[in-house]
XYZ file of C-alpha atoms in Angstrom:
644
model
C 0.000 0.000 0.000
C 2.814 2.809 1.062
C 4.150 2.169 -2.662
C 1.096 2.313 -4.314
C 0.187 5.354 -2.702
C 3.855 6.819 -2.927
C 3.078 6.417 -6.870
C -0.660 7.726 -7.035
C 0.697 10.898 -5.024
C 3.908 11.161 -7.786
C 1.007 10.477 -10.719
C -1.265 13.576 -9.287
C 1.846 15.725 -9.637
C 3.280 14.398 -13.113
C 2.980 16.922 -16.277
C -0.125 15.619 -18.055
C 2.414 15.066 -21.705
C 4.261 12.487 -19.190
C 1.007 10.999 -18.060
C -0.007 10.753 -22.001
C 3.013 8.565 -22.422
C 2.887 6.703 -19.784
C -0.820 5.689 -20.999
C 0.096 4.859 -24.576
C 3.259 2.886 -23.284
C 1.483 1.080 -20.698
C -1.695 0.327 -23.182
C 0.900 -0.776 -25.905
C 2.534 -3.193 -23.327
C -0.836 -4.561 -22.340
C -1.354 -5.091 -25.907
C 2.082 -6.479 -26.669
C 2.789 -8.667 -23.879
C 0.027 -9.898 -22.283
C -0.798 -12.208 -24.744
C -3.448 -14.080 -23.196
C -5.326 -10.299 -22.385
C -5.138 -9.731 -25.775
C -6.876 -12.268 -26.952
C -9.605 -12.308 -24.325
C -10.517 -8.735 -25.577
C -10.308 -9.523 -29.457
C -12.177 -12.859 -28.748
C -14.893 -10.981 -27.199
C -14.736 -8.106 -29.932
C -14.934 -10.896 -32.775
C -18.046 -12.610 -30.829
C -19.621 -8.900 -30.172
C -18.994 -7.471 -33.866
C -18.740 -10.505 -36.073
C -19.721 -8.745 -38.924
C -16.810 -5.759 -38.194
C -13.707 -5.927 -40.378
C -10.623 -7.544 -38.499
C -8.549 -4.372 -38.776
C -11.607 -2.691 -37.074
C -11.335 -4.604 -33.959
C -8.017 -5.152 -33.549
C -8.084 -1.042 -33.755
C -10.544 -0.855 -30.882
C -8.715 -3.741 -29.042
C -5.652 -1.517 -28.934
C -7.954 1.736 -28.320
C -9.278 -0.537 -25.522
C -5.606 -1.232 -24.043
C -4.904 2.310 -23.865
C -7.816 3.701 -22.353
C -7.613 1.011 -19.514
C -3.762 1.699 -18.840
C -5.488 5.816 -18.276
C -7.706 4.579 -16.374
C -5.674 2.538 -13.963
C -3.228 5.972 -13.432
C -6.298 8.082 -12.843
C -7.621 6.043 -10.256
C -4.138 5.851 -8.638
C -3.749 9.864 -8.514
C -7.534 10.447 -7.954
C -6.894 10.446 -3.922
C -3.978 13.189 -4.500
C -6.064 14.936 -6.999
C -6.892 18.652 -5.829
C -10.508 19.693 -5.601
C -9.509 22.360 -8.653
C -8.304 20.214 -10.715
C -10.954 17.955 -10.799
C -13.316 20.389 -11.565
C -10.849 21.663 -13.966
C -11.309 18.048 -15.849
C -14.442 16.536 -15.299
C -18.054 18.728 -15.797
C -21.489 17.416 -15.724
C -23.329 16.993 -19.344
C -26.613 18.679 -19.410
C -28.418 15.258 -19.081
C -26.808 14.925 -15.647
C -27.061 18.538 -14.650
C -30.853 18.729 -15.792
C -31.556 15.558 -13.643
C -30.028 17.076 -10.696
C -32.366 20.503 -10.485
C -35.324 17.891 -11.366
C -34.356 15.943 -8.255
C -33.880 18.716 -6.135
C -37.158 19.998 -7.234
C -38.729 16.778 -6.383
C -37.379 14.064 -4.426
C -37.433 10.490 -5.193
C -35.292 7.302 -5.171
C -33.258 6.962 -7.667
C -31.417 3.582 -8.894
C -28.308 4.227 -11.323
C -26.805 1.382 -13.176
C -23.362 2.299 -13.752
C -20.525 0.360 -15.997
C -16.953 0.095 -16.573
C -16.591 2.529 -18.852
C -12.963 4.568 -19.421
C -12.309 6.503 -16.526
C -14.725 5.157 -14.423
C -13.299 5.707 -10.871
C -14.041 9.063 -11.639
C -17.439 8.663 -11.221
C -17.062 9.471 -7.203
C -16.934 13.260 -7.888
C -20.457 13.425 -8.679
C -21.560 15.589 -5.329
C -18.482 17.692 -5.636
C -19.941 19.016 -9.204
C -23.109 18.783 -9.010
C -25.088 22.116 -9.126
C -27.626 21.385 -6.100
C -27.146 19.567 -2.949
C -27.291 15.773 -3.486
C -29.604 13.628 -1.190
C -27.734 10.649 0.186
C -25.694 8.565 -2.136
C -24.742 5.209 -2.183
C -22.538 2.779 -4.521
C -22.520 -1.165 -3.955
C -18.982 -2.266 -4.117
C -17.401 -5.157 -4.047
C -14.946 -5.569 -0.895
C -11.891 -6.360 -1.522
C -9.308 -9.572 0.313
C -6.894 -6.944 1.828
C -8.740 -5.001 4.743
C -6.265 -2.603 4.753
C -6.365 -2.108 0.750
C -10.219 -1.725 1.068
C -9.925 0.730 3.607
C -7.935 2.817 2.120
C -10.072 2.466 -1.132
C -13.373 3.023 0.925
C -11.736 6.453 2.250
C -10.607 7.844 -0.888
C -13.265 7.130 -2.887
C -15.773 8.355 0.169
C -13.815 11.357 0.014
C -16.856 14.050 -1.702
C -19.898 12.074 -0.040
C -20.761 9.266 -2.199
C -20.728 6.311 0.390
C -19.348 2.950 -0.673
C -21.786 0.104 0.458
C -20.025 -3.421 0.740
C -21.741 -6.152 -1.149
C -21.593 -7.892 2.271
C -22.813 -6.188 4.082
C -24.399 -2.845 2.438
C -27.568 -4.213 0.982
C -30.153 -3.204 3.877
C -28.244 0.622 3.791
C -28.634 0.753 0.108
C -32.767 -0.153 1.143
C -32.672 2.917 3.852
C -31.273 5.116 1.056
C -34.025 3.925 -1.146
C -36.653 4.333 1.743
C -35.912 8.116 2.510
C -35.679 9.067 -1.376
C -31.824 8.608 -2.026
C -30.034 7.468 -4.465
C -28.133 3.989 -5.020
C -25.286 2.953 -7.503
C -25.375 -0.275 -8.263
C -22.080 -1.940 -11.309
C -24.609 -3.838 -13.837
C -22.165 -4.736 -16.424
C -19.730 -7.812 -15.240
C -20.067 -11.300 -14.866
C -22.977 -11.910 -12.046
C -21.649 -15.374 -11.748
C -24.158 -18.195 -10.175
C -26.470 -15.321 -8.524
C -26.635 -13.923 -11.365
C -29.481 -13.994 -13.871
C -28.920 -15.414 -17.397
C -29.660 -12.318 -20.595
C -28.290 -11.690 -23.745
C -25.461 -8.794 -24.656
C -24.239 -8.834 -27.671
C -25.955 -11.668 -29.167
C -24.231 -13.864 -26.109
C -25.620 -15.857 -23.190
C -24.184 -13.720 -19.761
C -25.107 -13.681 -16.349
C -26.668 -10.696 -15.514
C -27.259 -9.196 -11.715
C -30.619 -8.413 -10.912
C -30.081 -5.990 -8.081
C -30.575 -2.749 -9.812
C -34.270 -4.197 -11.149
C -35.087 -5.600 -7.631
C -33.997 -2.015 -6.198
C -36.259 -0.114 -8.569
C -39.040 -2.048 -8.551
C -39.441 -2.559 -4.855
C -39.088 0.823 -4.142
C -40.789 2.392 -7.256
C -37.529 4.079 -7.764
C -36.397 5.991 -11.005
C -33.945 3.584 -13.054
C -31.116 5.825 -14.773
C -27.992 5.234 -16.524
C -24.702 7.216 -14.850
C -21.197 7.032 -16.606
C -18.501 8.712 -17.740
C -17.834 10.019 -21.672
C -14.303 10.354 -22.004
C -13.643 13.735 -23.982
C -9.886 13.819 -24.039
C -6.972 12.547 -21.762
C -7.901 12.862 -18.354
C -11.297 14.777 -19.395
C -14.385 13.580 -18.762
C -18.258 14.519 -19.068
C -21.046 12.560 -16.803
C -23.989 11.829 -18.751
C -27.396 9.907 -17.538
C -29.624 8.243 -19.446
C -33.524 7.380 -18.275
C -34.063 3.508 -18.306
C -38.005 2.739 -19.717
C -39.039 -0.534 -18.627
C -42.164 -2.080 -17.686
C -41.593 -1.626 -13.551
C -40.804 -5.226 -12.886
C -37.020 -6.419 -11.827
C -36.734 -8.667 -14.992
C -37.637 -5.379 -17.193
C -35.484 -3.951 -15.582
C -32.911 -5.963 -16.059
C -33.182 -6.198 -19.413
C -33.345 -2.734 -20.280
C -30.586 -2.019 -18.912
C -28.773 -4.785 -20.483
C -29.945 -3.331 -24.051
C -29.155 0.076 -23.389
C -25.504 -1.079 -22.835
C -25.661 -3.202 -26.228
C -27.344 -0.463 -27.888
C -24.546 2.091 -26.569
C -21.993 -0.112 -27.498
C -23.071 -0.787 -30.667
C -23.674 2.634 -31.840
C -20.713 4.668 -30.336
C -17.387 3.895 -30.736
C -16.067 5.811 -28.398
C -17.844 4.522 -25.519
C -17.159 1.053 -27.277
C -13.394 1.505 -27.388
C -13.506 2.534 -23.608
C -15.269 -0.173 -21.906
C -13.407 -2.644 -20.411
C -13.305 -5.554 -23.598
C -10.519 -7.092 -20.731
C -13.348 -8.517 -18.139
C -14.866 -11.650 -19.632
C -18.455 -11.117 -19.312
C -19.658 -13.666 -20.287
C -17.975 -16.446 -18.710
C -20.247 -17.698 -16.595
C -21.479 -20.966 -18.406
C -18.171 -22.214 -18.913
C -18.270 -24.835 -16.177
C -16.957 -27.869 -17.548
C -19.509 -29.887 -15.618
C -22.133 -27.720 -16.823
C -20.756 -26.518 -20.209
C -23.604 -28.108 -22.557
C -26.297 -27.031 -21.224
C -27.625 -23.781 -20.088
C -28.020 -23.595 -16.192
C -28.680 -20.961 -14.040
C -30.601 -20.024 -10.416
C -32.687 -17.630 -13.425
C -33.088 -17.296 -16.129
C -34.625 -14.668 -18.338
C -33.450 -15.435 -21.858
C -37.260 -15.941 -22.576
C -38.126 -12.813 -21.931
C -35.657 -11.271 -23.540
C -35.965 -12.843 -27.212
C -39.797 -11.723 -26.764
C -38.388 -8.318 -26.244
C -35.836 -8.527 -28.923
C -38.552 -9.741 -31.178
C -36.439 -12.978 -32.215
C -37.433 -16.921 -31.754
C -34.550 -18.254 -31.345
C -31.128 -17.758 -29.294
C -28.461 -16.331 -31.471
C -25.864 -18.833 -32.256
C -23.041 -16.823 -30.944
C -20.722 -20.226 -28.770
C -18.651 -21.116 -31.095
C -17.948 -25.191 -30.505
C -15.738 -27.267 -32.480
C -16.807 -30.835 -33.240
C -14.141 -33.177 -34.465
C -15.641 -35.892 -35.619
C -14.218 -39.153 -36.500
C -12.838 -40.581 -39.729
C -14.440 -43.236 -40.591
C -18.378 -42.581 -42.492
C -20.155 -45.196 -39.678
C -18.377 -43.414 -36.709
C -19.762 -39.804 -38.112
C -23.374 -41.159 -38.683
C -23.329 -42.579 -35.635
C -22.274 -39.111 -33.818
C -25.579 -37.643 -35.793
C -27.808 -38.088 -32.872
C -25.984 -36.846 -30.452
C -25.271 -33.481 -32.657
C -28.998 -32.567 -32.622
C -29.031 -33.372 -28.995
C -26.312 -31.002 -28.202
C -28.151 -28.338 -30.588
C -31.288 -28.927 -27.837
C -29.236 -29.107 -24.730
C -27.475 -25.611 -26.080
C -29.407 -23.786 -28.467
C -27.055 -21.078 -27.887
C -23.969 -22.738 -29.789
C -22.478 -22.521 -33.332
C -21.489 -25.686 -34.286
C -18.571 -25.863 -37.068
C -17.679 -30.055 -37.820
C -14.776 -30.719 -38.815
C -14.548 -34.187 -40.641
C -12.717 -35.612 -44.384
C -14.333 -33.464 -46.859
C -15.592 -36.311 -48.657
C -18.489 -35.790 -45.479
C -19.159 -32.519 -45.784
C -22.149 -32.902 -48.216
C -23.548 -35.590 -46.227
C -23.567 -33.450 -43.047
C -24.884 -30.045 -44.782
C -28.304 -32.552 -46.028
C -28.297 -33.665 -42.421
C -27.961 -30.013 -41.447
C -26.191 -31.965 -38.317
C -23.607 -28.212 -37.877
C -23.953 -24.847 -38.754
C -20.467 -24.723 -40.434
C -18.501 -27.404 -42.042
C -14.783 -27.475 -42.210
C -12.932 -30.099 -44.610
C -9.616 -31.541 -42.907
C -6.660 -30.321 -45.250
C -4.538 -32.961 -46.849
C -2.114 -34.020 -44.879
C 1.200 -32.906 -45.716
C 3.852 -30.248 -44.347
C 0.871 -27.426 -44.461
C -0.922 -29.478 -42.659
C -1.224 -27.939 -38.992
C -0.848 -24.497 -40.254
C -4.433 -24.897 -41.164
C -5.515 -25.137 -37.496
C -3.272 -22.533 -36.596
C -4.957 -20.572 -38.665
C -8.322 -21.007 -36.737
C -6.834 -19.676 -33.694
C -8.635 -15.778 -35.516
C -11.798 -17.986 -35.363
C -11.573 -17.788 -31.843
C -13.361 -20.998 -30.818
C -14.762 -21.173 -27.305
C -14.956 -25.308 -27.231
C -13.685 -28.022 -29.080
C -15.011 -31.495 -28.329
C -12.962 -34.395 -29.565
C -15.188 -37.481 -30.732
C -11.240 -38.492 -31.741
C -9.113 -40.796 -30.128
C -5.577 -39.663 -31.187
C -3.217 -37.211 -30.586
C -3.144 -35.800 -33.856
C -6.716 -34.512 -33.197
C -5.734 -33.281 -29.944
C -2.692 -30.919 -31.553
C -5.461 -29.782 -33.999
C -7.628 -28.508 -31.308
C -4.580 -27.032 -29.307
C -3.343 -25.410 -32.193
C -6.617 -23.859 -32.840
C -6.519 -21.420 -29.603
C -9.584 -23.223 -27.960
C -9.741 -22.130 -24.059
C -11.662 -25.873 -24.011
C -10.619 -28.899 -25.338
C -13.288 -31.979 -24.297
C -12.634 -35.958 -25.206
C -12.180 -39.005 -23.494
C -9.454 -40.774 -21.865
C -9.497 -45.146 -21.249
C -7.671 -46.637 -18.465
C -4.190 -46.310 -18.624
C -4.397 -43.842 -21.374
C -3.326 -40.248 -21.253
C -4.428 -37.124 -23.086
C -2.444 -34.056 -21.940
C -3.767 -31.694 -24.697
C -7.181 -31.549 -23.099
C -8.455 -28.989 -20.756
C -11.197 -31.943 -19.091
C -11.930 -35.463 -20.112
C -14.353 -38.117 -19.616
C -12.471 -40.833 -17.641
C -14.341 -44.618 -19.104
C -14.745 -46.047 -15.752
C -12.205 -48.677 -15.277
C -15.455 -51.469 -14.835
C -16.972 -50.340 -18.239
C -17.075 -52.818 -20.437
C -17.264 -51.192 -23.996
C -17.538 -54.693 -26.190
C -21.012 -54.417 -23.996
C -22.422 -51.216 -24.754
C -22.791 -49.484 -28.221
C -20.623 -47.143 -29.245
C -23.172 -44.227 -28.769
C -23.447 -45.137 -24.805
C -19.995 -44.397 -24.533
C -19.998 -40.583 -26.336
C -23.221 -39.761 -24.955
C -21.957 -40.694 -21.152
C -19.177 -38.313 -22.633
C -21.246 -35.730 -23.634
C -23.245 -35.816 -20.497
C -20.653 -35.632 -18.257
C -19.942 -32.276 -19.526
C -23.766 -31.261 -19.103
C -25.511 -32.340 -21.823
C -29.160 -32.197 -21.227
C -31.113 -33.946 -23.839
C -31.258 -37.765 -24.812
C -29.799 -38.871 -28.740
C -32.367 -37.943 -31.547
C -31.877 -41.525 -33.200
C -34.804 -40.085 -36.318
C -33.316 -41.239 -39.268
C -32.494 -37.797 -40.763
C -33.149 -39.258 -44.167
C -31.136 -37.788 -47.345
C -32.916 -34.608 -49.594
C -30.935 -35.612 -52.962
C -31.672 -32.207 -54.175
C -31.723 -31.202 -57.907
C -28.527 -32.749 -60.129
C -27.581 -35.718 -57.963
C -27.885 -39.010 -59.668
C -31.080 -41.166 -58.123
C -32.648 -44.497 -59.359
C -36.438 -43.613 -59.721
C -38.125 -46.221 -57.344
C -39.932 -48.806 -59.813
C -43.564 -50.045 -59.648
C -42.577 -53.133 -57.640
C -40.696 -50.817 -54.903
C -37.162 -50.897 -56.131
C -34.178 -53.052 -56.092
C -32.064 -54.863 -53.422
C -29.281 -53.294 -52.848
C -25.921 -55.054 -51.779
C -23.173 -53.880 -50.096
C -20.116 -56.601 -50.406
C -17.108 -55.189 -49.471
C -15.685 -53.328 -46.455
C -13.226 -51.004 -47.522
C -10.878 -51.249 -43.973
C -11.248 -55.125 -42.896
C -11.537 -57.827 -45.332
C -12.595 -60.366 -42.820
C -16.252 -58.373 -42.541
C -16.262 -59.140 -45.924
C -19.435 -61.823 -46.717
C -17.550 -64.651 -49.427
C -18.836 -63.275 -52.820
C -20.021 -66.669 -53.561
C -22.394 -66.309 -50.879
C -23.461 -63.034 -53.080
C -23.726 -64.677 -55.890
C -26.146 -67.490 -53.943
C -28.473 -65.461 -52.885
C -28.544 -63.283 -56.427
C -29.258 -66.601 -58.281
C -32.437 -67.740 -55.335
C -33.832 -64.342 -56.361
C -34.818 -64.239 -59.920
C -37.589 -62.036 -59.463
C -35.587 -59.330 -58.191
C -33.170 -56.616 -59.207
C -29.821 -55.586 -57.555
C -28.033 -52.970 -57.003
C -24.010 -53.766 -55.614
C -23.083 -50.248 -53.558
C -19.283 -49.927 -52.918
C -15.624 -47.936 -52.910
C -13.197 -47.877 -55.319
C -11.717 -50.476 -53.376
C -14.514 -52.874 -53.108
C -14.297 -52.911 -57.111
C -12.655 -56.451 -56.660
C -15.352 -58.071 -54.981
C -18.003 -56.202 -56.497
C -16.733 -57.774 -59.832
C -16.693 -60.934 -58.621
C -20.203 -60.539 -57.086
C -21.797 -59.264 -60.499
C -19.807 -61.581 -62.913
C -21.781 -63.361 -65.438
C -24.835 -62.008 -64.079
C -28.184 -60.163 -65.966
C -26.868 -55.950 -66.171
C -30.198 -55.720 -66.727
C -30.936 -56.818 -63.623
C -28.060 -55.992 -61.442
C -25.976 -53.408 -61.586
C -22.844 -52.374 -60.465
C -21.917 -49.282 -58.641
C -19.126 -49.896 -56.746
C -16.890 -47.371 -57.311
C -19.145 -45.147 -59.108
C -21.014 -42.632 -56.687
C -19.730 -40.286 -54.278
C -21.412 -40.083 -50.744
C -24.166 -37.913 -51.845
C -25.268 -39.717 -54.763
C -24.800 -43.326 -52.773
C -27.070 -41.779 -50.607
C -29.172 -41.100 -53.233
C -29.417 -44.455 -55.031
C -29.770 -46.465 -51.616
C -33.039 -44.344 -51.230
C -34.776 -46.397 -53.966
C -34.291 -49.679 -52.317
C -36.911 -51.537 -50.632
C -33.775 -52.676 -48.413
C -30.067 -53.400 -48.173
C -28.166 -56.645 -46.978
C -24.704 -55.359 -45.996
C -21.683 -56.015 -44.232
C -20.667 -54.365 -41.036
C -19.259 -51.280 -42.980
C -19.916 -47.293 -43.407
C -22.726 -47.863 -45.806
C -24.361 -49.629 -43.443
C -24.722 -46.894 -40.554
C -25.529 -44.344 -44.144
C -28.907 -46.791 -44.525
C -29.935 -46.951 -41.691
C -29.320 -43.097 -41.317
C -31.594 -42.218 -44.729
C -34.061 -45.239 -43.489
C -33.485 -47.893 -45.531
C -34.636 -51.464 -43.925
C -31.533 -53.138 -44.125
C -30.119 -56.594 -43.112
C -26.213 -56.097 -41.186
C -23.850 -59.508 -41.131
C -22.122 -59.922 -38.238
C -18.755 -62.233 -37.725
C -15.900 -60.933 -35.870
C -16.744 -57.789 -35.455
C -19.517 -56.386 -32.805
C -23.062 -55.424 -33.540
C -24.018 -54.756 -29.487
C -20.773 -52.148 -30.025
C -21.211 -51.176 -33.754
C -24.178 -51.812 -35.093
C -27.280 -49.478 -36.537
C -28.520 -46.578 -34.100
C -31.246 -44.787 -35.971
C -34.950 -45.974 -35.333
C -35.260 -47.807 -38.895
C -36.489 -51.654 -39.735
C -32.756 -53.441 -39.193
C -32.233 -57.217 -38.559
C -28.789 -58.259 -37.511
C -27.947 -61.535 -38.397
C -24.415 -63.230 -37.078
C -23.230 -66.819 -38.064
C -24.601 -69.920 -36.091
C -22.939 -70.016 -32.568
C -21.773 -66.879 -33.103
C -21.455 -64.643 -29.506
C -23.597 -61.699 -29.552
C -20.543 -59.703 -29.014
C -19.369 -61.325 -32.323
C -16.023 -63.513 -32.831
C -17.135 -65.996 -35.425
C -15.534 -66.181 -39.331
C -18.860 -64.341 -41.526
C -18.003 -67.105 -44.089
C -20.049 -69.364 -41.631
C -23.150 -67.190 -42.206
C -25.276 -69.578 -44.474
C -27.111 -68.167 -47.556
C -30.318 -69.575 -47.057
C -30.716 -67.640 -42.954
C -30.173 -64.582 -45.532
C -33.207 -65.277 -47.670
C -35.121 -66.220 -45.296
C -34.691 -62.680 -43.298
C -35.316 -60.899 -46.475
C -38.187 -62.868 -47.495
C -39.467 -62.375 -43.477
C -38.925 -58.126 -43.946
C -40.272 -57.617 -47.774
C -43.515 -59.636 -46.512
C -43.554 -57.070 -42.971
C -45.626 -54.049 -41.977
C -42.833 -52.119 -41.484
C -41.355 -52.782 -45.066
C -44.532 -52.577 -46.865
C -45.305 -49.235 -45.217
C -41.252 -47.905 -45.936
C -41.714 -49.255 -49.711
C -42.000 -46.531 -52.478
């Protein structure tokens, strides 16, 4: 404290060219050095003003710096600061003046919602310049750790009249004041934390305190801006604003929260001297809580009724990396429109092979897609580049560390995944730990990420709807025939030949179906198989397109059949995601783990003796079990009411 004062008395004695310096120096430093600061305060200018050029906020960031390095060596000199000179530097605007005479003229409680704007400490001298004598007047403040640091900062700010009530303890004075036609002060614009009431600002969720509403409307009080307008170095003019609301607290509250945005939207001064530094809107970035929003109350309601707008504006910007294999991304489908529910709030950008991208924009599964660059020596760059998205989340459906350096490299404050036993993960911020009893050859793979998702808050169950597949104009479809379209086959597995059903199985259960066309789905690299599946068969009568669609148009043609026998492959979980009745084979691998999660006619069939966890070679799978389970779903209610 003795240094710190030592230094304010030095500051209140310094030529004011010196104190201009020392401002731009210490703003520049801010800007320069603290590199974490600065990208708090352009992360919240990029979420405020998407739509503003970059140059234009990283213009006000610095703006921002400077006026809060001002700020800091005003409020060290104010206690030094003759009565002269502050009335030399700081005058009342006419709104404040005007309000004053009214006041005098005829007295009522007042409420003023005040806000860190540039300067603000100064906002004490009010009874020294005020034109009439002031009723009583007192400003909730939070106490601070040191007693002997709050003390002093009690007496020097006390020092012309305004009285500093402590948050502790100050409440039932601030009531008294209210009671006998005073006036209160009450900081409206920083984080409210889990007291606090959950608005909008900006377009973003915050938590908002209620007190100045509660004030106002218990004691019918007048609700009024009061801050400071910054008119050169060290200069200042106190302005007032009225506050129309409705006379409740939660109008209340969120007028004042508007008038801020509005303020802040519309002048750039005022915009480039609050204080872009506090994180206002940190509150629902508990990792326990993060997907979902939570809150004591919550008046977000409310205030899109006021706003005039249905929805919450999409302003958290989450990161989904999804996994690279087409089975693995379908499968994370449901849990994407649960986490859309659980936080309507959030922008979600997927980041996946770009060979997925057109599957997910159909699906409408994210509001941005983002292809994974080749790999190669620009590789990471492309993440690092991200870092001026400035993500607030990134949530790893990825197991490796590769992904883990992407979302590092991306600046994301959170990083989510999960870790197994044994495993370890040090890029992420939190992880789900798999309990070291869960058995995952037991429990399908969506279990697993939605106890992941979950543990991080998530609110609202898997929506396992088939999303279906809107081919669109231009993509290549099969019109569905009279007899309700072909059967398609799916007879490779493009990453584990032992999934693979013998292609003279295929060809067995072609042959016992005469009356029946075919259609043989597949990669480039099933073209081997596929081949061998169609050869010396009817065109006519099946055809093969293994190797000739891409994901949309796959999509497409599996549409027009009545169903699909595959193996345990991607085009599997894309069937039963567009709702296609479809017949899986299991053999080694695991249906329980990996099989079809989307409420659409499926019928798993594994070979005789086969575990339900799987194990057994698929070659063992008999033809004839395989026409009998089609023959059992063409002839069902489900089919007949899925056939076009």
């Amino acid at each position: 404290m003795p240094l710190l004062q030592i230094l304010g008395w030095v500051l209140a004695r310094t030529p004011e060219a010196l104190l201009r310096l020392a401002a731009a120096a210490g703003g520049e430093l801010l800007w320069r050095l603290s590199g974490r600061r600065r990208r708090l305060i352009l992360s919240n200018l990029s979420h405020a003003f998407p739509d503003r050029s970059r140059a234009w906020r990283r213009r006000l960031a610095r703006a921002s710096c400077r006026r809060l390095a001002e700020t800091a060596l005003l409020s060290l000199a104010t206690p030094y600061l003759s009565e002269r000179r502050i009335r030399r530097i700081a005058r009342l605007g006419p709104s404040v003046e005007a309000w004053a005479r009214d006041r005098a003229a005829r007295p009522r409680p007042v409420v003023f919602g005040t806000c860190h704007l540039a300067l603000w400490e100064s906002q004490t001298w009010l009874p020294l310049l005020s034109p009439v004598p002031l009723p009583e007047f007192g400003t909730i403040f939070r106490p601070l750790d040191h007693p002997q640091a709050d003390a002093y900062i009690k007496r020097t700010r006390e020092r012309f009249g305004m009285r500093l009530l402590s948050r502790r303890e100050g409440f039932a004075q601030a009531q008294r004041i209210l009671r006998e036609n005073g006036c209160v002060g009450v900081l409206f614009d920083q984080n409210a934390g889990l007291q606090g009431t959950l608005t909008l600002l900006l377009g973003r969720v915050c938590s908002t305190t209620d007190l100045p509403g509660l004030l106002a409307a218990k004691f019918g009080a007048e609700l009024r801006t009061f801050y400071p307008r910054r008119t050169g170095f060290w200069r200042v003019a106190f302005e007032s604003d009225p506050i129309a609301h409705d006379g409740t607290a939660a109008g209340a509250t969120l007028a004042l929260n508007r008038w801020l945005e509005a303020t802040l939207e519309r002048d750039e001064a005022l915009c480039a001297g609050w204080l872009w530094a506090h994180d206002r809107w940190r509150h629902q970035d508990i990792p326990a809580a993060r997907l979902r929003l939570a809150s004591k109350r919550n008046l977000l309601a409310a205030d899109l009724a006021a706003r005039g707008l249905a929805e919450l504006p999409r302003r958290l910007r989450v990161r989904v990396r999804l996994p690279n294999w087409l089975g693995d991304v379908a499968m994370a489908v449901p849990l994407l429109r649960a986490l859309r529910k659980s936080r309507p709030d959030a922008e979600l950008t997927l980041v996946a092979r770009k060979h997925f991208l057109p599957l997910l924009a159909v699906w409408q599964a994210g509001d941005r897609l983002e292809a994974l660059p080749p790999r190669g020596p620009a590789y990471f760059a492309h993440f690092r580049r991200r870092r001026a998205d400035y993500p607030d989340l990134t949530l790893l459906f990825t197991q490796s560390a590769r992904g883990d350096l992407e979302a590092w490299l991306t600046g994301s404050p959170q990083r989510f995944g999960i870790v197994r036993p044994g495993r370890r993960r040090p890029l992420l911020t939190a992880a789900y730990l798999v309990p070291g009893d869960f058995d995952e050859a037991a429990h399908p793979q969506l279990e697993l990420w939605g106890d992941f998702l979950r543990h991080f808050g998530l609110a609202e169950a898997p929506d396992c709807a088939p999303p279906g597949f809107d081919a669109g104009p231009g993509l290549p479809g099969l019109p569905p025939p009279a007899d309700g379209g072909p059967i398609g086959l799916i007879p490779g597995s493009e990453n584990t030949p032992a999934k693979r059903w013998p292609a003279e199985h295929w060809r067995t259960l072609i042959a016992a179906r005469p009356d029946r066309r075919f259609l043989i789905f597949g990669t480039a690299r099933d073209a081997a198989i596929a081949r061998a599946v169609a050869e010396g068969t009817d065109p006519a009568r099946v055809a093969n397109l293994a190797g000739m669609t891409d994901l949309p148009a796959f999509a497409a043609c599996l549409q027009t059949c009545r169903l699909l026998v595959t193996n345990d492959t991607g085009g599997m979980h894309l069937a039963n995601a567009v709702g296609v009745p479809l017949i899986a084979l299991f053999g080694p691998t695991n249906p329980v783990r990996t099989g079809p999660v989307f409420r659409a006619p499926v019928r798993i069939l594994q070979p005789p003796g086969c575990p339900p966890q799987g194990g057994r070679p698929l070659a063992d799978l008999p033809p004839d079990l395989v026409l009998r389970a089609i023959a059992e779903m063409e002839s069902s209610r489900s089919l007949n009411r899925l056939a076009r």
